[in-house]
């Protein structure tokens, strides 16, 4: 029981570093100035759902990029052939290919090396060398297509270029501390704290900003002429030929017209652009000249006189904000390909502040309830466990600060949930110590055996939880990954505080007080003595009831079904806070008249909170922006004091990926736990655990269907956490069964299972009770932000505990008897792997 001094030094250093890292998050904000900068700057970064801001995921339009590349290739081939005076072989676009058909063999032989000169080598995903353009010759006809590797390289280049352009655009409008990073192969993540209205952000980031100058055609229609319109709906016949490209712009600034005082954008060309602009204006005096941005006419002024200075201005029906955004777009340059906003989430700062307050209040309430239970169970020894629990929370905050992790709303839920789960090891150890004391062991011997025998169970139980949270991190996104990180850090730290710190503290107390016997007893005597329930007598009833409830849950899953959130269905969602009691009927009537399709309203939280859902609008990102603007306008009309605190827009591609990843995470978590339990125990232990897990999971899904709670990413987090918790609970029961099977090899398996359950019954009930009490305040007072996580967790804790006793154990009995021989025969089971 002695701890080496070097080990104590390491433990002390870990705790000290954790406390220092956590200090800026604990002391009041106005006291931070008294700390050194290297400490004060280590505060946990708050996610956008806590501090307010906008989160967008942009995706490169690969189809548009491919089409532009084909157009370029067609033009390039035509230029090369004209330069070599090849006639009668004009390239034409045919589907996803360029076809060149000169008609005779001699011309084809001469064209072949010219086409080969347009090809560039690239590297495929398999690292095999290939080319960006594939040329196939059939007789005298050439067919050119873009290779997959070539397209992938173009997308990769477009993302790198777009990343820099997006960063420049954001910097132009002065957003503080933006996060702009590449996600995957074709996406960009943009997080802007504090920005509440994403409309301007969509315009800023989603616009390609390909500006060009064209002559307005003198005929209304004809070849090489496209009719375009401006913001006011006026139509212009525009020549397709680009007179001057926007790439020649060197600067653009927002300003005001000195005569009319209207917002304008002034621009300037480089030397080549200045010369070309002078030629165009000199040759076309008296004719209109169109300035086109992304296929829309910004303005079409008439050229009054040659402009030789290389500068000009764009005017129109601009607001000040329009001119600022347009000038920022032009200064940063054009995107190489359109960026589509496939996911958008915006949270107001007031809502974030309310969430933080909720997290602190419910967290303190949960901690107080758990601490009270531990003291009621173990008296003064429970205070040691409570101290370790407090240290666990502080070190978790310190680890988040040290790692630079972001704390999100699900992350707060993870910390609160961790309060209940962290004392699992302490209860397990204390109950083991009580058993050793009952065997008349001395205080030190009881401590030694209690910690040693509980250790392997603690490791097994926590590994299963880590499996679930690791998969959640791998397949989750955004705030849900924050929950997974928080849970993983909390689980690892809880093993340190519950095993190492508590052991040292208890050993030191026993040594200083010269205790002969270690008694862990509370004056309240709320824990029963040794029980002798014959649980296996009711095994068929337990399994039958479980199967019935699971079948009923499957029926609820079919009808009425789950209330899928927009994470899985796509669409638009907004949370509205009104000045008084919300009038759902009036609001629904006004929104239904907007022509936005199906509108769903749901009261959430208090009487003045309502959740509005709209189907995803046809017409791209501009349609989503228009729908949100109409929603804001309508809400302001119904209640001028109302505010839209949160908006979310999820495209069908993202929703499909989230749904698929959620299913994959649940399946892989179940399989990983099956393999782990199979390796650590025996095959029938693993099969029994997974069979029970399937029953527990179906009941939880039925709970979502019955209550109508949103089934979204947070719900998947709750489901995976319940899976981990359920297996955690079963591992504790299985570990005792394995131990008793080794000690009582001649006993029938039925008696061993009953005896094992009775010996861990107190631990199972009390551990579940601590988790239940920790999460209950969040379920009651957390509001709509966490209800689809907290209430399923409360339900899941109850289901997991009862299934460990009444379902997992009976299934294990049936499988074990089948594995050992005929039912009722004494189990002749192989020697299990010894506890580590």
Short mmCIF file of C-alpha atoms in Angstrom, two decimals, residues 406-415 417-418 468-469 472-473 478-489 714 716-718 720-721 789 793:
data_model
loop_
_atom_site.label_atom_id
_atom_site.label_comp_id
_atom_site.label_asym_id
_atom_site.label_seq_id
_atom_site.Cartn_x
_atom_site.Cartn_y
_atom_site.Cartn_z
CA UNK A 406 -13.71 24.06 -27.62
CA UNK A 407 -16.42 23.77 -24.98
CA UNK A 408 -19.88 23.38 -26.51
CA UNK A 409 -23.38 22.87 -25.12
CA UNK A 410 -23.13 19.07 -25.51
CA UNK A 411 -19.71 19.40 -23.88
CA UNK A 412 -21.34 20.93 -20.79
CA UNK A 413 -23.79 18.04 -20.83
CA UNK A 414 -20.81 15.68 -21.00
CA UNK A 415 -19.21 17.25 -17.92
CA UNK A 417 -22.98 13.40 -17.07
CA UNK A 418 -19.37 12.68 -16.14
CA UNK A 468 -18.62 4.54 -27.71
CA UNK A 469 -17.28 8.08 -27.26
CA UNK A 472 -18.95 9.37 -31.65
CA UNK A 473 -15.92 11.62 -32.14
CA UNK A 478 -19.53 20.14 -34.67
CA UNK A 479 -20.71 20.39 -31.05
CA UNK A 480 -21.31 16.64 -30.79
CA UNK A 481 -17.59 16.05 -31.26
CA UNK A 482 -17.08 18.47 -28.40
CA UNK A 483 -19.24 16.21 -26.26
CA UNK A 484 -17.13 13.19 -27.24
CA UNK A 485 -13.86 14.97 -26.42
CA UNK A 486 -15.19 16.09 -23.04
CA UNK A 487 -16.42 12.60 -22.20
CA UNK A 488 -13.15 10.93 -23.20
CA UNK A 489 -11.10 13.38 -21.15
CA UNK A 714 -27.53 15.19 -30.03
CA UNK A 716 -27.33 10.04 -31.50
CA UNK A 717 -24.87 11.22 -28.84
CA UNK A 718 -27.38 10.23 -26.15
CA UNK A 720 -24.24 6.06 -28.01
CA UNK A 721 -23.72 7.19 -24.43
CA UNK A 789 -30.17 14.42 -24.57
CA UNK A 793 -30.24 9.58 -20.61
#
